[in-house]
XYZ file of C-alpha atoms in Angstrom:
269
model
C 24.544 -82.471 170.946
C 24.807 -84.224 167.592
C 23.752 -87.845 167.198
C 26.256 -90.236 168.701
C 27.263 -91.832 165.407
C 28.670 -88.517 164.196
C 29.791 -87.027 167.489
C 33.277 -85.491 167.246
C 35.401 -84.904 170.340
C 38.753 -83.240 170.951
C 40.653 -84.943 173.780
C 43.911 -83.691 175.288
C 46.386 -85.976 177.019
C 45.142 -88.883 174.928
C 48.297 -90.982 174.797
C 48.127 -92.702 178.195
C 46.264 -93.156 181.463
C 42.800 -91.636 181.754
C 43.136 -90.053 178.316
C 43.934 -93.301 176.525
C 41.143 -95.130 178.374
C 38.694 -92.359 177.482
C 39.689 -92.405 173.813
C 39.223 -96.187 173.660
C 35.828 -96.229 175.370
C 34.414 -93.296 173.377
C 35.666 -94.804 170.130
C 34.056 -98.152 170.964
C 30.771 -96.276 171.406
C 31.017 -94.830 167.898
C 32.371 -91.403 168.833
C 35.138 -89.966 166.681
C 37.971 -88.906 168.969
C 40.817 -86.613 168.010
C 43.217 -87.884 170.669
C 45.950 -85.307 171.058
C 49.226 -85.329 172.940
C 52.786 -84.105 172.519
C 53.803 -87.552 171.264
C 50.823 -87.997 168.956
C 50.387 -91.581 170.186
C 46.975 -93.053 170.908
C 45.304 -96.478 171.187
C 44.459 -98.132 167.895
C 40.830 -97.859 166.782
C 39.209 -96.698 163.577
C 37.344 -93.940 165.397
C 40.492 -92.561 167.047
C 42.500 -89.959 165.167
C 45.888 -89.458 166.877
C 47.304 -85.966 166.502
C 50.322 -84.114 167.824
C 49.207 -81.120 169.878
C 50.986 -79.319 172.688
C 48.547 -77.546 175.002
C 51.377 -75.179 175.963
C 51.690 -73.954 172.362
C 48.858 -71.642 171.289
C 49.465 -72.182 167.552
C 49.450 -75.948 167.991
C 46.103 -75.770 169.776
C 44.512 -73.305 167.343
C 45.714 -75.242 164.290
C 44.261 -78.473 165.681
C 40.835 -77.001 166.406
C 40.752 -75.349 162.973
C 41.734 -78.640 161.318
C 39.004 -80.597 163.099
C 36.339 -78.040 162.211
C 37.432 -77.899 158.549
C 37.534 -81.689 158.320
C 34.373 -82.574 160.230
C 32.251 -79.443 159.855
C 31.489 -79.464 163.580
C 33.009 -80.158 166.984
C 30.695 -81.483 169.671
C 32.892 -81.556 172.771
C 36.328 -80.956 174.217
C 37.807 -82.984 177.065
C 40.671 -81.217 178.843
C 42.639 -84.054 180.382
C 46.308 -83.163 179.787
C 48.201 -82.729 183.017
C 51.288 -83.378 185.100
C 52.283 -83.602 188.730
C 55.012 -82.121 190.882
C 55.858 -83.031 194.485
C 57.787 -81.172 197.160
C 57.164 -78.836 200.061
C 55.912 -75.346 199.216
C 59.106 -73.825 200.588
C 61.142 -76.188 198.427
C 59.281 -75.345 195.222
C 60.659 -72.569 193.040
C 58.403 -70.179 191.158
C 59.585 -71.783 187.906
C 58.572 -75.230 189.181
C 55.183 -73.923 190.278
C 54.710 -72.388 186.833
C 55.506 -75.760 185.280
C 52.590 -77.234 187.214
C 50.162 -74.492 186.204
C 51.276 -74.184 182.588
C 49.953 -77.544 181.417
C 47.176 -78.310 183.906
C 45.581 -74.871 183.979
C 46.729 -72.629 181.144
C 46.861 -75.603 178.767
C 43.186 -76.208 179.473
C 42.425 -72.489 179.080
C 44.149 -72.373 175.685
C 42.230 -75.406 174.503
C 38.860 -74.187 175.752
C 39.385 -70.691 174.321
C 40.177 -72.183 170.903
C 36.959 -74.251 170.957
C 34.572 -71.593 172.234
C 34.156 -69.660 168.938
C 33.243 -72.938 167.208
C 30.774 -73.856 169.934
C 29.166 -70.404 169.891
C 28.847 -70.500 166.100
C 27.174 -73.911 166.319
C 24.969 -72.990 169.258
C 26.094 -76.061 171.195
C 29.142 -77.753 172.671
C 30.310 -79.587 175.764
C 33.389 -78.782 177.833
C 34.679 -81.411 180.252
C 37.655 -80.743 182.480
C 39.406 -83.508 184.401
C 40.186 -82.087 187.828
C 40.655 -84.135 191.016
C 39.460 -84.859 194.528
C 42.586 -82.826 195.363
C 40.645 -79.777 194.157
C 38.675 -79.746 197.407
C 40.991 -81.728 199.742
C 44.389 -80.037 200.304
C 47.273 -82.424 199.618
C 50.497 -81.640 201.526
C 53.711 -81.849 199.504
C 51.569 -81.640 196.378
C 50.155 -78.247 197.262
C 50.571 -76.898 193.748
C 48.773 -79.890 192.275
C 45.852 -79.270 194.645
C 45.980 -75.571 193.799
C 45.945 -76.049 190.048
C 43.065 -78.532 190.187
C 41.094 -76.172 192.445
C 41.740 -73.352 189.981
C 40.549 -75.487 187.065
C 37.444 -76.533 188.984
C 36.521 -72.899 189.740
C 37.228 -71.924 186.135
C 34.846 -74.636 184.940
C 32.092 -73.478 187.285
C 32.438 -69.805 186.399
C 32.699 -70.596 182.691
C 29.462 -72.591 182.834
C 27.596 -69.391 183.757
C 29.224 -67.351 181.000
C 28.584 -69.779 178.146
C 25.128 -71.053 179.114
C 23.302 -68.507 176.874
C 25.153 -69.969 173.859
C 23.985 -73.532 174.468
C 27.364 -74.611 175.825
C 27.614 -76.879 178.860
C 30.487 -77.466 181.279
C 31.356 -80.351 183.570
C 34.243 -81.132 185.902
C 35.059 -84.828 186.407
C 36.962 -85.298 189.682
C 38.908 -88.568 189.958
C 40.307 -89.905 193.190
C 43.276 -92.279 193.301
C 43.607 -93.880 189.870
C 46.103 -96.490 188.726
C 47.944 -94.929 185.779
C 51.427 -93.989 184.667
C 50.883 -90.590 186.270
C 52.501 -91.948 189.438
C 55.814 -92.845 187.799
C 55.779 -89.639 185.725
C 55.459 -87.378 188.772
C 58.358 -84.926 189.079
C 59.986 -83.777 192.296
C 61.280 -80.306 192.955
C 65.039 -79.868 192.911
C 65.101 -79.310 196.682
C 62.465 -81.917 197.566
C 64.958 -84.309 199.142
C 66.859 -81.627 201.035
C 66.239 -79.727 204.242
C 63.618 -79.770 206.944
C 60.733 -81.358 205.022
C 62.527 -84.199 203.216
C 61.690 -87.053 205.595
C 58.002 -86.236 205.974
C 57.699 -85.498 202.254
C 59.104 -88.906 201.281
C 56.766 -90.762 203.649
C 53.774 -88.691 202.597
C 54.244 -89.031 198.843
C 55.082 -92.743 199.198
C 51.687 -93.215 200.896
C 49.967 -91.304 198.099
C 51.723 -93.332 195.410
C 50.722 -96.590 197.078
C 47.107 -95.412 197.146
C 47.319 -94.434 193.481
C 48.672 -97.793 192.399
C 45.889 -99.513 194.347
C 43.335 -97.073 193.005
C 40.515 -97.395 190.517
C 41.234 -98.266 186.866
C 41.248 -95.322 184.423
C 38.296 -96.908 182.628
C 36.142 -95.908 185.619
C 36.844 -92.253 184.884
C 36.434 -92.790 181.142
C 32.963 -94.248 181.666
C 31.971 -91.259 183.793
C 33.114 -88.938 181.006
C 31.169 -90.925 178.405
C 28.028 -90.769 180.542
C 28.202 -86.976 180.605
C 28.801 -86.769 176.858
C 25.665 -88.848 176.316
C 23.550 -86.844 178.755
C 21.176 -84.217 177.407
C 22.229 -82.001 180.288
C 25.609 -82.565 181.900
C 26.140 -82.373 185.636
C 28.429 -79.564 186.710
C 30.487 -81.827 189.023
C 31.023 -85.578 188.785
C 33.053 -87.552 191.322
C 33.297 -91.211 190.267
C 33.009 -93.915 192.935
C 30.930 -93.745 196.100
C 33.755 -93.340 198.623
C 35.160 -90.287 196.848
C 31.685 -88.784 196.551
C 31.346 -89.282 200.307
C 34.671 -87.499 200.840
C 33.442 -84.606 198.717
C 30.239 -84.319 200.732
C 32.095 -84.514 204.047
C 34.535 -81.838 202.894
C 31.570 -79.479 202.637
C 29.865 -80.528 205.869
C 32.720 -80.970 208.341
C 34.493 -78.001 209.959
C 37.659 -76.995 208.142
C 39.723 -77.666 211.259
C 38.524 -81.280 211.296
C 39.301 -81.740 207.590
C 42.803 -80.404 208.137
C 43.300 -82.700 211.141
C 42.218 -85.750 209.143
C 44.454 -84.926 206.169
C 47.345 -84.265 208.553
C 46.858 -87.634 210.270
C 46.789 -89.368 206.906
C 49.781 -87.711 205.232
C 51.869 -85.960 207.891
């Protein structure tokens, strides 16, 4: 990893929430952050370079990575944070709606990582951080596709870490729990979410989740965890900020699956 004063980072989803908090904290620490988003908006700071980039557009991603490398001469890390959320029962979610969830959260991250890997291999170093979720290992009813996409991204990060290790590239998955951001109000619902057999339970369940989110940790907590990994000589493969969520992660591995499912059902169904 290059010295902090000249560290250059590509950040996706940098216009709000965890992304905006991460851009601000990294910039305050002297890291140059190319904060990308579809809007091109980012918090004001001399070390933050806002840039329009759509993770669902391969040319947009490739052009951005090429521009950063031409301008800076190196790229030290990429933080894949761009994402979205969709709520509704599995039966009430169309294939097109499920694809919407996967397109940005999963394939958007894949496009971004793939564009950075040749640069990292050429350099002989680079750090890849994906922002997943506690939902990657705890199944969330009525947000099943969100859980699924975060689990897929988590497994991708783990498998990728083995593939790229010989090239001096490190991978880390940061797994937030409930976080107070605009993600809650931006969540979409499937067209049939409020119809049929699941509507009542779905509304109660998601309302409980949204309350927990709005009473959750500040996005700066996640941003600080990301910064800590960027500073580390050797990143941890998994990071779950805050003790209670780390405890949930540990319990999810120790308790019988049937008990985990019972507890989640009692909480949300």
